[in-house]
Amino acid sequence: MSKTIKRNFPVVGMGCAACVARVEGAIKATKGVKECSVSLASNSAQVEYDASVVKAAGIKKSVQDAGYDLLVQDDDDSDEDHLRQEAEALRRKEYAALRRDMWLALVLALAVFVAQMGFKPFAGRGLVLLLLSAAAVFWCGRRFHRTALAQIRHFGTGMDTLVSLSTLISFFFSTLSLIFPKLAGGSLYFDSAAMITAFILIGRVLEEKAKWGTTASIRKLMDLRPRKDKARPGDVIKVKPGERIPVDGRVEDGWSFVDESLLTGEPMPVEKYSGSVVYTGTINQKGLLRVRVEKTGEDTLLSGIIRAVRDAQGSKARIQKTVDKVAAVFVPVVLLLSLLTFVYWAFIAPSGGGFTPALLYAVSVLVIACPCSLGLATPTAIVAGIGAGADRGILVKDADALQLAARMDTLVVDKTGTLTSGRPHVVRSSWLVPSAKGILLSMEQSSGHPLAAALAESIEEGVKPREITSVQDIPGVGIEAEYMSEHYTVGKIPVVPNETGKQWESEGYTVSYFCDEGAVLAVFAIADTLKETSTEAIAAIKEMGVKVVMLTGDNAVSAALTASQAGIQEVKAGVLPQEKASYVRSLQQAGGKKSCVAMAGDGINDSAALASADIGIAMGAGSDIAMETAMVTLVGSDLGKIPQLISLSRRTRRIINENLFWAFIYNVLAIPMAAGLFGFQPGPMVAAACMALSSVCVVCNSLRLRKA
C-alpha cells in the first residue's frame, strides 16, 4: 500500500548551483521518490516519496553517494524541529569555522604578499612562502579540496572543483619553480594561491551571512512556537497577561486583547472573549484567559504556516529549473575553456605567450567563472520574497505564484467570507414601537436562529431583557414567544403589509419583521456586510490593471448590491461550485496563453475553482480544504493583501531578472577578460575578488525584498 510522505531535509555540503543539480539528480534517481526540489538558498531538499518503497535513510545514502549529506530522522517522526535545530547548530558551527579560516587565510595571504612583493629576496624566502601558502591553501581552503575530491570521485564538478584546481595549480607550479627554477622559469605565485583562498573565503562568509537573512522569516515563525506543550485537546489552560498562547483553542472564560501581528500581519490587537478563537504564538495582552485546547503541536495554524512557508521556500520557480540545467553544464564548459586558454597562450599565441603566462590565464578563467552568482540569482530572490510575504500575512505556498502574480490580469472573487465578513449584520432598522425592544432582545438571546445574534447586536446597550415564555424556533418562519400573555413573532413574513420592508427587499437585503398579534413593531434589513478593507482593496487591484469579477452562489439581487458597494462591475450570480471552476476555465481560455486568472475564495465550494485558477488565493479564516488547494493564503483574510502580493511579485520578478542579467553579463565579460582577450591579464587574485563580489552583490540585491 502506497504511503506518500512530503518532507524537508537539510542538505550538507552544497556550495553552488552545480551542487544543487547533483543532489537533486541523486534524490530523483532514488526508487520511490516522486518529486524533489533542492534549494541552495535554504540548504534544504523538499522530497515527496513513497515510504513503503524507500525510507529517509535510503534517500540519505543516495545523497552521500553523490558526495554530499542529508540530515534525516525516522520516517514516522513528523516533528521536524529536531532536524531544524541540528541543521542550524551545524550551520552555525560551520559558519564559525568559516570565519576563523577566513581571518587566518587573510593574515597568511597578506604575509605571503608582503614577503613576496614587499621585501628584497632574503635567505630562505622561498621556503617561508611555501609554508605560509601551504597553510592557507591546505588548511584554510581544506573544505574546497575535500568537496572537490568528493565531486570528482562521483564523476561530478562544481564551484569547489574550480577553486581547488586554481589554487592547487598555482601552489604546485610555484613549488616546482622553487625546486627546479630552470625547468619552471623561476616564477613564484604563492601569493596568488593564498590570495585566491582568502578572497573565496571572504565571499563565502558574506554569502552565508546574507543567505541566513533570506530565511529569517521561517526562524521567526519557529520561535513563536512554545518549547514544550503538555496540553491536550479538551484541556482548559490559563493564559496570563503577557504570556504567549501555547495552543490553538477557544476562549472558555475571560476577556482580553491579543496581539496577532506576527501571525496575521495586522497591527491592531484583537479583542477576545468567551467563544473567541485564539492561536499558538499570539500574545495575551490584558486579562486572564481560560482557553479550551482544540489543537496542539503540528496541528496548529502556526505549524501549518511554518510547513507552507518552508515548502514554498524549497520549491522552485519555473525559471530556476532552466537556470539549474545551465549551471549543471557550466563547470565542465569552464574547465574546457580554461584548457583551451592554456593551449592558446602556451602554443598558439604569436607573442606574449609561454608556459607561465598560459598557466596564469588558465587559472584566472577557472577562478573568475565560479557559477555562484548564477546559482544564487533566482533562489535567493524567491526565498526573500516568500519571507517578505510571510511577514505581511501573505503565505505563498508555491514559488511559481510569485512569478505568476506579477502578470495577473483577472481576479475572480467569491462574495461570502471573501468580500464580506461572512456573517449577517443589521444594516438598517425601523422601530415603530421602541418600547418593545426588551422583548425582542430576550427572544433573540434565547434563540439559536442564524440571524438571532445579528438582531440582538443591533439593539443598543442599556435595554433590559423581559421575562418571556414559550420561546421556540419555527423552521422557515422565525421565532415565536409570549410576553404577558401576548404572542410575538420575528421572521420573514409580516402580519400586515409593510412598505419599508418591501423597499429593502427590492434592494437585495434580507428583511426580518418583529410583530405582535396584529401589527408590525419593527423592520430590519440584514446583510452580510463588506469587510472594512474590501472596497479600498478592489480599487487598488483595479488601479494595477487587473479586472475584478465577483462569482457567487447567492441570488442576483443580493450579489448586485454587494458588487455595487465594492466597486465591481462584472458579476456572475447563482453559480454552483462545479460551475465556478468552469467559469474560471472559460476566462482562461478567453484570455489565451498569456492570460493569468486568479481566484480568491474561502469555502469548500471554492476549492475546485481555486485549483483551476492560475493562482488560487485562500482566505486564512476559510476552510482547510480551500487553504490546501490554494497557492497563496491570506492569513488575515484581508483582500488588501492582494495588491501587496501583486506588488511583491512584480518586485521579485524584477530582482530575479536583475540578478540573472548581472550574473550572465558578469560571466560573458569576465571569462574573456580572464582569458586575456581584452589585451590585459587581471591575474588570479583579481579574478577571485571579482567572483566573490558578484555572488555577494546578487544575494544583497535579493535582500532588498525584505526591506520593502
XYZ file of C-alpha atoms in Angstrom:
708
model
C 0.000 0.000 0.000
C 1.402 3.382 -1.059
C 2.256 5.830 1.729
C 3.302 9.179 0.280
C 5.268 11.489 2.576
C 6.435 15.039 1.866
C 9.393 16.131 3.995
C 12.037 18.859 4.129
C 15.584 17.649 4.796
C 18.626 19.874 5.466
C 21.445 19.275 2.945
C 25.100 19.482 3.943
C 27.987 20.329 1.623
C 26.367 22.309 -1.204
C 28.266 25.328 -2.489
C 26.866 26.228 -5.904
C 24.146 25.546 -8.474
C 26.067 22.569 -9.855
C 25.895 21.004 -6.380
C 22.126 21.583 -6.366
C 21.799 19.766 -9.684
C 23.831 16.771 -8.446
C 21.915 16.445 -5.158
C 18.575 16.821 -6.906
C 19.549 14.291 -9.548
C 20.698 11.774 -6.929
C 17.454 12.068 -4.965
C 15.234 11.869 -8.052
C 17.086 8.744 -9.184
C 16.217 7.004 -5.903
C 13.483 4.421 -6.320
C 10.297 5.523 -4.551
C 10.972 9.278 -4.834
C 8.139 11.011 -6.689
C 9.277 14.629 -6.630
C 12.238 16.602 -5.333
C 13.273 20.248 -5.181
C 16.647 21.300 -3.749
C 17.285 24.910 -2.674
C 20.745 26.433 -2.401
C 19.386 29.479 -0.562
C 17.931 27.439 2.291
C 20.325 24.440 2.007
C 17.365 22.074 2.010
C 15.704 19.361 -0.071
C 11.936 19.112 -0.301
C 11.201 15.477 -1.095
C 7.946 13.664 -1.823
C 8.396 9.903 -1.630
C 6.617 6.606 -1.105
C 7.564 5.434 2.392
C 6.531 1.873 1.520
C 9.283 1.794 -1.127
C 12.086 3.917 0.314
C 12.979 5.216 3.765
C 14.619 8.511 4.640
C 17.850 6.618 5.304
C 17.791 5.355 1.710
C 17.479 8.895 0.369
C 20.332 9.943 2.661
C 22.544 7.189 1.190
C 21.814 8.360 -2.354
C 22.896 11.887 -1.425
C 26.022 10.584 0.316
C 26.889 8.553 -2.790
C 26.765 11.814 -4.742
C 29.321 13.376 -2.381
C 27.024 15.307 -0.028
C 24.982 14.558 3.083
C 21.366 14.738 4.225
C 20.112 15.165 7.787
C 17.209 12.772 8.392
C 15.103 11.299 11.166
C 12.850 8.285 11.344
C 10.059 8.335 8.744
C 7.364 8.049 11.398
C 8.574 11.181 13.169
C 6.582 14.085 11.740
C 8.122 16.671 14.067
C 10.979 18.274 12.121
C 12.056 20.593 14.943
C 14.954 18.356 15.898
C 16.213 18.320 12.305
C 15.922 22.096 12.110
C 17.824 22.570 15.355
C 20.511 20.105 14.273
C 20.857 21.814 10.890
C 21.031 25.266 12.478
C 23.631 24.106 15.000
C 25.684 22.563 12.197
C 25.315 25.689 10.081
C 26.367 27.964 12.945
C 29.362 25.722 13.665
C 30.374 25.710 10.002
C 29.926 29.471 9.790
C 32.129 29.992 12.856
C 34.812 27.728 11.348
C 34.455 29.530 8.030
C 35.042 32.909 9.691
C 38.096 31.609 11.583
C 39.567 30.191 8.384
C 38.787 33.421 6.520
C 40.683 35.596 9.009
C 43.608 33.159 9.172
C 43.734 32.922 5.356
C 43.670 36.719 5.086
C 46.577 37.077 7.544
C 48.564 34.338 5.771
C 47.813 35.783 2.324
C 48.939 39.261 3.390
C 52.104 37.764 4.899
C 52.825 35.895 1.662
C 52.128 39.004 -0.399
C 54.433 41.186 1.724
C 57.184 38.543 1.807
C 56.999 38.011 -1.959
C 56.435 41.591 -3.127
C 57.425 43.925 -0.311
C 60.948 42.807 0.534
C 64.136 42.175 -1.312
C 64.937 38.463 -1.632
C 66.290 37.034 1.616
C 67.690 33.690 2.599
C 65.003 31.085 2.958
C 62.319 33.335 1.455
C 61.103 30.585 -0.868
C 60.639 28.147 1.996
C 58.769 30.770 4.078
C 56.466 31.484 1.152
C 55.846 27.787 0.585
C 54.985 27.118 4.245
C 52.717 30.164 4.633
C 50.982 29.456 1.340
C 50.581 25.765 2.194
C 48.839 26.683 5.460
C 46.435 28.963 3.591
C 45.739 26.565 0.719
C 45.597 23.222 2.530
C 44.276 24.211 5.956
C 42.129 27.296 5.388
C 40.961 26.027 1.996
C 40.553 22.382 3.022
C 36.737 22.464 2.550
C 37.189 23.276 -1.140
C 39.581 20.392 -1.767
C 37.519 17.941 0.268
C 34.328 18.763 -1.628
C 36.108 18.821 -4.995
C 37.605 15.395 -4.310
C 34.188 14.011 -3.405
C 32.700 15.534 -6.570
C 35.422 14.097 -8.800
C 35.164 10.710 -7.072
C 31.468 10.697 -8.008
C 32.180 11.963 -11.546
C 30.882 15.451 -10.860
C 32.135 19.014 -10.823
C 31.164 22.250 -9.103
C 32.387 25.580 -7.847
C 34.723 23.889 -5.377
C 36.314 21.993 -8.269
C 37.276 25.286 -9.903
C 38.566 26.806 -6.661
C 40.545 23.692 -5.751
C 42.116 23.327 -9.209
C 43.074 27.004 -9.440
C 44.735 27.147 -6.005
C 46.475 23.770 -6.354
C 47.812 24.592 -9.824
C 49.188 27.911 -8.581
C 50.703 26.296 -5.485
C 52.299 23.258 -7.145
C 53.593 25.271 -10.093
C 55.241 27.665 -7.639
C 56.644 24.725 -5.643
C 58.043 23.193 -8.847
C 59.503 26.556 -9.836
C 61.093 26.905 -6.392
C 62.713 23.455 -6.549
C 63.599 23.484 -10.252
C 63.993 27.154 -11.266
C 65.368 26.406 -14.731
C 62.619 23.906 -15.553
C 59.647 26.059 -14.465
C 61.081 29.513 -15.180
C 61.642 30.534 -11.552
C 58.357 32.461 -11.238
C 56.567 32.107 -7.905
C 52.816 32.517 -7.497
C 52.385 31.524 -3.872
C 50.700 34.896 -3.330
C 48.065 34.039 -5.962
C 47.266 30.686 -4.334
C 46.957 32.262 -0.870
C 45.016 35.317 -2.065
C 42.562 33.213 -4.089
C 41.840 31.140 -0.981
C 41.377 34.260 1.162
C 39.114 36.054 -1.344
C 36.948 32.990 -1.911
C 36.556 32.518 1.850
C 35.619 36.199 2.311
C 32.978 35.820 -0.393
C 31.671 32.602 1.171
C 31.371 34.232 4.615
C 29.480 37.236 3.229
C 27.321 34.936 1.103
C 26.402 32.698 4.048
C 25.574 35.695 6.202
C 23.315 37.128 3.502
C 21.638 33.762 2.844
C 20.954 33.496 6.575
C 18.982 36.740 6.275
C 16.748 35.378 3.493
C 15.470 32.582 5.755
C 14.857 34.833 8.777
C 11.064 34.636 8.428
C 10.909 30.859 8.872
C 13.086 31.059 12.004
C 10.939 33.882 13.356
C 7.823 31.740 12.919
C 9.567 28.752 14.506
C 10.499 30.844 17.522
C 6.831 31.686 18.122
C 6.066 28.092 18.993
C 6.249 27.116 22.658
C 9.215 24.942 23.549
C 7.118 22.461 25.499
C 3.407 21.846 25.257
C 1.867 19.286 27.598
C -1.738 20.342 26.999
C -4.051 18.034 25.074
C -7.254 18.739 23.094
C -10.141 19.184 25.528
C -7.983 20.546 28.354
C -8.624 24.020 29.747
C -5.491 26.097 30.324
C -4.866 29.534 31.814
C -3.019 32.211 29.816
C -1.833 35.149 31.903
C -1.339 38.705 30.605
C 1.955 38.979 28.708
C 2.176 35.259 28.015
C 2.361 33.690 24.567
C -0.617 31.428 23.865
C 0.732 27.848 23.512
C -2.192 26.197 21.684
C -4.985 26.758 19.199
C -8.256 26.896 21.089
C -11.368 28.774 22.071
C -11.782 31.154 24.996
C -13.797 29.438 27.706
C -13.834 32.376 30.072
C -12.238 35.821 30.384
C -11.675 38.945 28.323
C -8.537 40.420 26.805
C -6.819 41.862 23.749
C -4.439 39.543 21.893
C -1.535 40.644 19.691
C -1.737 38.552 16.496
C 0.559 40.791 14.408
C 3.393 38.292 13.915
C 0.878 35.715 12.725
C -1.527 37.748 10.590
C 0.382 40.936 9.828
C -2.424 43.030 11.370
C -1.028 45.725 13.709
C -4.110 46.200 15.933
C -4.673 43.819 18.884
C -7.802 41.690 18.566
C -10.452 41.610 21.286
C -11.067 38.132 22.711
C -13.940 36.979 24.876
C -15.936 33.822 25.542
C -16.173 31.819 22.306
C -13.337 33.655 20.516
C -10.676 31.610 18.711
C -7.038 32.066 19.761
C -3.888 30.799 18.064
C -0.492 29.454 19.054
C 2.239 32.070 19.196
C -0.001 35.095 19.739
C 0.443 37.233 22.877
C -2.216 37.812 25.527
C -2.029 41.490 26.482
C -4.649 42.482 29.048
C -6.624 39.999 31.108
C -6.561 36.373 32.211
C -7.950 33.938 29.628
C -9.120 30.390 30.207
C -8.701 28.590 26.898
C -10.131 25.209 25.904
C -7.482 23.434 23.834
C -8.509 22.386 20.321
C -5.192 21.853 18.520
C -1.595 21.410 19.652
C 1.830 20.808 18.134
C 1.892 20.113 14.399
C -1.896 20.543 14.084
C -1.933 24.257 14.959
C -2.402 27.068 12.469
C 1.133 28.318 13.144
C 2.656 24.907 12.400
C 0.672 24.777 9.178
C 2.010 28.195 8.195
C 5.565 27.104 9.001
C 5.188 23.976 6.832
C 3.728 26.007 3.981
C 6.465 28.673 4.117
C 9.169 26.007 4.336
C 7.671 24.093 1.398
C 7.416 27.282 -0.642
C 10.994 28.308 0.109
C 12.073 24.842 -1.003
C 10.013 24.957 -4.187
C 11.371 26.412 -7.406
C 10.091 28.982 -9.810
C 9.965 27.752 -13.407
C 12.833 29.992 -14.450
C 15.067 28.467 -11.745
C 14.720 24.993 -13.268
C 16.166 26.344 -16.509
C 18.986 28.078 -14.632
C 19.835 24.818 -12.813
C 20.189 22.987 -16.130
C 22.560 25.689 -17.389
C 24.569 25.646 -14.155
C 24.917 21.844 -14.259
C 26.915 22.005 -17.513
C 28.580 25.326 -16.738
C 31.567 23.953 -14.791
C 32.588 21.343 -17.420
C 32.389 24.083 -20.058
C 34.587 26.373 -17.927
C 37.138 23.574 -17.477
C 37.243 23.154 -21.248
C 37.614 26.927 -21.768
C 40.446 27.010 -19.231
C 42.222 24.183 -21.063
C 41.759 25.916 -24.433
C 43.054 29.163 -22.924
C 46.171 27.386 -21.712
C 46.742 25.714 -25.086
C 46.310 29.005 -26.953
C 48.708 31.029 -24.807
C 51.252 28.210 -24.479
C 51.430 27.076 -28.123
C 49.447 29.334 -30.483
C 49.690 32.983 -29.358
C 52.135 34.835 -31.665
C 53.549 36.999 -28.854
C 53.318 37.230 -25.088
C 52.834 33.501 -24.813
C 54.711 30.816 -22.967
C 54.067 28.311 -20.216
C 53.893 30.721 -17.294
C 51.516 33.308 -18.846
C 49.386 30.479 -20.207
C 49.096 28.997 -16.728
C 48.084 32.371 -15.234
C 45.412 32.900 -17.876
C 44.032 29.371 -17.385
C 43.922 29.736 -13.598
C 42.197 33.129 -13.892
C 39.475 31.598 -16.082
C 38.916 28.838 -13.510
C 38.613 31.298 -10.645
C 36.554 34.059 -12.224
C 33.917 31.720 -13.692
C 32.685 30.109 -10.478
C 28.894 29.938 -11.030
C 27.844 31.115 -7.563
C 26.061 34.258 -8.708
C 24.215 32.349 -11.427
C 23.056 29.673 -8.993
C 22.016 32.169 -6.326
C 20.234 34.619 -8.642
C 16.772 33.052 -8.510
C 16.563 31.084 -5.215
C 17.720 33.940 -3.002
C 15.115 36.267 -4.544
C 12.388 33.608 -4.185
C 13.263 32.863 -0.558
C 13.493 36.565 0.315
C 10.185 37.265 -1.469
C 8.356 34.427 0.273
C 9.792 35.566 3.608
C 8.686 39.155 2.948
C 5.189 37.876 2.137
C 5.053 35.803 5.326
C 5.984 38.887 7.360
C 2.924 40.622 5.892
C 0.485 37.754 6.371
C 0.742 36.614 2.725
C 1.531 32.923 2.827
C 2.956 31.876 -0.556
C 2.890 28.080 -0.801
C 4.420 27.725 -4.274
C 7.325 29.661 -5.773
C 5.519 29.861 -9.130
C 2.877 32.073 -7.511
C 5.491 34.794 -7.010
C 6.099 34.869 -10.754
C 2.518 34.407 -11.917
C 1.004 37.109 -9.686
C 3.103 39.733 -11.456
C 1.147 39.213 -14.689
C -2.291 38.699 -13.125
C -4.892 40.243 -15.456
C -8.137 38.912 -13.946
C -9.127 38.347 -10.319
C -12.261 36.331 -9.569
C -13.534 36.882 -6.020
C -16.078 34.930 -4.031
C -18.643 37.002 -2.140
C -19.385 35.499 1.275
C -16.371 35.374 3.569
C -14.079 36.867 0.935
C -15.513 40.273 0.082
C -17.850 40.192 3.055
C -17.396 39.343 6.714
C -19.242 36.038 6.316
C -21.831 36.730 8.990
C -25.049 38.798 8.923
C -25.387 42.304 10.353
C -28.368 44.613 10.696
C -27.649 47.471 8.294
C -30.999 49.281 8.574
C -33.771 49.246 11.140
C -37.139 50.945 11.597
C -38.738 50.799 15.077
C -42.452 51.511 15.098
C -42.833 50.578 18.790
C -39.446 51.233 20.526
C -40.824 50.124 23.915
C -40.809 46.516 22.661
C -37.005 46.349 22.313
C -36.576 44.409 25.556
C -38.972 41.697 24.327
C -37.084 41.270 21.043
C -33.748 41.193 22.885
C -34.934 38.333 25.109
C -36.318 36.401 22.123
C -33.060 36.658 20.170
C -30.880 35.829 23.176
C -32.946 32.687 23.743
C -32.802 31.526 20.125
C -30.325 29.556 18.081
C -31.517 31.041 14.785
C -28.637 32.184 12.486
C -29.953 35.758 12.413
C -30.609 35.954 16.154
C -27.135 37.242 17.065
C -27.322 39.958 14.397
C -30.681 41.239 15.655
C -29.567 41.099 19.296
C -26.402 43.089 18.484
C -28.484 45.786 16.774
C -30.314 46.646 19.990
C -28.408 49.343 21.810
C -26.832 48.847 25.219
C -28.951 49.655 28.245
C -32.073 47.847 27.028
C -33.206 45.356 29.672
C -34.433 41.905 28.596
C -38.028 40.955 29.504
C -39.138 37.687 31.064
C -40.643 35.900 28.075
C -42.074 32.376 27.873
C -42.767 29.681 25.261
C -39.782 30.589 23.052
C -39.319 28.349 20.032
C -37.728 28.432 16.587
C -40.181 27.770 13.772
C -38.330 26.373 10.698
C -38.861 28.555 7.644
C -40.657 31.224 9.669
C -38.566 32.590 12.532
C -39.036 32.789 16.300
C -42.193 32.771 18.450
C -42.579 33.748 22.125
C -45.074 35.009 24.690
C -44.795 38.005 26.996
C -47.559 38.819 29.500
C -49.961 36.550 27.541
C -49.235 38.406 24.280
C -47.930 36.487 21.234
C -44.847 37.852 19.389
C -43.006 36.686 16.249
C -39.776 37.556 14.444
C -39.495 36.386 10.858
C -39.662 36.978 7.130
C -43.445 37.330 6.851
C -45.191 40.417 8.337
C -48.663 40.172 9.882
C -49.696 43.120 7.699
C -48.024 44.559 4.534
C -45.126 46.934 5.205
C -43.799 49.288 2.503
C -40.432 49.847 4.172
C -39.751 46.126 4.214
C -40.785 45.733 0.553
C -38.407 48.519 -0.480
C -35.487 46.959 1.374
C -36.229 43.553 -0.134
C -36.159 45.057 -3.638
C -32.712 46.467 -2.862
C -31.386 42.988 -2.119
C -31.475 42.893 1.684
C -32.812 40.060 3.822
C -35.733 41.604 5.719
C -36.983 40.480 9.120
C -40.217 41.694 10.810
C -40.862 41.887 14.555
C -44.627 41.659 15.123
C -47.245 41.167 17.785
C -50.607 39.557 17.013
C -51.847 42.414 14.843
C -49.105 44.901 13.957
C -45.505 45.270 12.811
C -43.404 46.569 15.702
C -40.064 46.854 13.861
C -38.443 46.123 10.488
C -34.804 45.117 9.938
C -32.668 44.971 6.794
C -29.990 42.304 7.249
C -26.957 41.751 5.048
C -23.554 40.151 5.057
C -21.637 43.428 5.072
C -18.418 44.139 3.244
C -15.201 43.863 5.182
C -13.790 47.266 6.041
C -10.893 46.892 3.615
C -12.717 45.300 0.658
C -13.749 48.450 -1.238
C -10.308 50.015 -0.922
C -8.652 46.726 -1.910
C -10.785 46.292 -5.038
C -9.989 49.866 -6.096
C -6.246 49.250 -5.601
C -6.389 45.990 -7.571
C -8.177 47.699 -10.471
C -5.612 50.511 -10.447
C -2.935 47.856 -11.022
C -4.631 46.905 -14.297
C -6.432 43.800 -13.031
C -10.060 43.151 -13.960
C -12.169 42.055 -10.964
C -15.131 39.669 -11.310
C -17.421 38.578 -8.473
C -18.529 34.953 -8.556
C -21.157 33.801 -6.059
C -23.859 31.254 -5.447
C -26.044 33.994 -3.925
C -29.073 35.419 -5.730
C -28.610 38.081 -8.407
C -30.184 40.943 -6.426
C -28.070 40.413 -3.317
C -24.952 39.852 -5.449
C -25.546 43.070 -7.379
C -25.889 45.022 -4.124
C -22.575 43.722 -2.751
C -20.798 44.230 -6.076
C -22.034 47.807 -6.292
C -20.817 48.577 -2.787
C -17.404 47.034 -3.554
C -16.993 48.778 -6.898
C -17.188 45.624 -9.034
C -18.908 45.894 -12.408
C -18.857 42.278 -13.586
C -20.932 39.797 -11.546
C -21.816 36.140 -12.025
C -24.512 35.073 -9.506
C -26.378 31.862 -8.691
C -23.338 29.725 -9.547
C -22.909 26.158 -8.242
C -19.454 25.006 -7.007
C -18.700 22.988 -10.154
C -19.835 25.915 -12.288
C -17.332 28.193 -10.532
C -14.446 26.075 -11.802
C -15.936 26.024 -15.324
C -16.300 29.804 -15.281
C -12.656 30.254 -14.248
C -11.554 27.956 -17.076
C -13.660 29.916 -19.557
C -11.862 33.115 -18.511
C -8.513 31.382 -19.016
C -9.491 30.200 -22.494
C -10.784 33.638 -23.447
C -7.533 35.282 -22.328
C -5.234 32.857 -24.135
C -1.800 31.578 -23.074
C -0.616 34.948 -21.798
C -3.647 35.329 -19.533
C -3.293 34.848 -15.773
C -6.546 34.317 -13.878
C -6.502 34.351 -10.069
C -9.314 33.153 -7.829
C -9.853 34.339 -4.243
C -12.200 32.328 -2.039
C -12.657 30.838 1.401
C -15.048 27.908 1.307
C -15.080 24.255 0.364
C -17.336 25.250 -2.531
C -14.497 27.422 -3.868
C -11.828 24.690 -3.799
C -12.414 23.448 -7.375
C -12.190 26.997 -8.738
C -9.073 27.680 -6.637
C -7.418 24.589 -8.105
C -8.468 25.536 -11.663
C -7.158 29.113 -11.481
C -3.591 30.013 -12.437
C -3.253 31.359 -8.880
C -5.566 30.201 -6.090
C -5.781 32.655 -3.173
C -7.463 31.401 0.020
C -8.709 33.441 2.957
C -6.964 32.418 6.169
C -10.261 32.254 8.079
C -11.746 29.921 5.449
C -11.912 26.150 5.168
C -8.849 23.906 5.451
C -9.622 22.415 2.035
C -9.577 25.844 0.388
C -6.235 26.648 2.002
C -4.752 23.282 0.994
C -5.864 23.811 -2.607
C -4.681 27.416 -2.992
C -1.156 28.551 -3.887
C -1.445 31.586 -1.599
C -3.200 32.061 1.737
C -4.028 35.476 3.169
C -3.619 34.799 6.874
C -5.632 37.839 7.977
C -8.386 37.219 5.343
C -7.871 40.769 4.097
C -8.256 41.390 0.354
C -5.992 44.398 0.835
C -3.109 41.922 0.839
C -3.736 41.004 -2.817
C -2.349 44.337 -4.128
C 0.611 43.707 -1.811
C 1.015 40.226 -3.342
C 0.951 41.645 -6.884
C 3.451 44.353 -5.947
C 5.717 41.834 -4.195
C 5.525 39.516 -7.201
C 6.459 42.293 -9.606
C 9.386 43.342 -7.432
C 10.532 39.717 -7.063
C 10.453 39.160 -10.820
C 12.334 42.398 -11.388
C 15.036 41.429 -8.911
C 15.316 37.905 -10.387
C 15.765 39.432 -13.833
C 18.332 41.888 -12.462
C 20.219 39.062 -10.747
C 20.227 36.859 -13.851
C 21.207 39.770 -16.084
C 24.187 40.717 -13.961
C 25.176 37.073 -13.384
C 25.206 36.354 -17.118
C 26.829 39.679 -18.026
C 29.475 39.038 -15.389
C 30.401 35.694 -16.949
C 30.138 36.978 -20.536
C 32.612 39.769 -19.753
C 34.719 38.162 -17.026
C 35.708 34.928 -18.771
C 37.082 36.612 -21.943
C 38.846 39.175 -19.746
C 40.445 36.433 -17.654
C 41.458 34.601 -20.847
C 43.349 37.704 -21.999
C 41.110 38.568 -24.954
C 40.876 42.228 -23.878
C 44.633 42.689 -24.044
C 45.495 42.571 -20.345
C 45.847 39.972 -17.600
C 43.877 40.651 -14.397
C 45.619 37.831 -12.557
C 44.158 35.111 -10.333
C 43.906 37.384 -7.262
C 41.775 39.991 -9.035
C 39.714 37.176 -10.592
C 38.977 35.724 -7.125
C 37.925 39.120 -5.785
C 35.585 39.670 -8.760
C 33.990 36.240 -8.348
C 33.352 36.753 -4.623
C 31.938 40.233 -5.202
C 29.499 39.006 -7.875
C 27.913 36.447 -5.514
C 27.617 38.891 -2.644
C 26.023 41.510 -4.913
C 23.378 39.045 -6.122
C 22.410 37.981 -2.599
C 22.338 41.544 -1.259
C 20.173 42.624 -4.190
C 17.685 39.882 -3.271
C 17.627 41.041 0.338
C 16.117 44.337 -0.805
C 12.799 42.468 -0.920
C 12.867 42.032 2.860
C 13.092 45.781 3.427
C 10.091 46.751 1.283
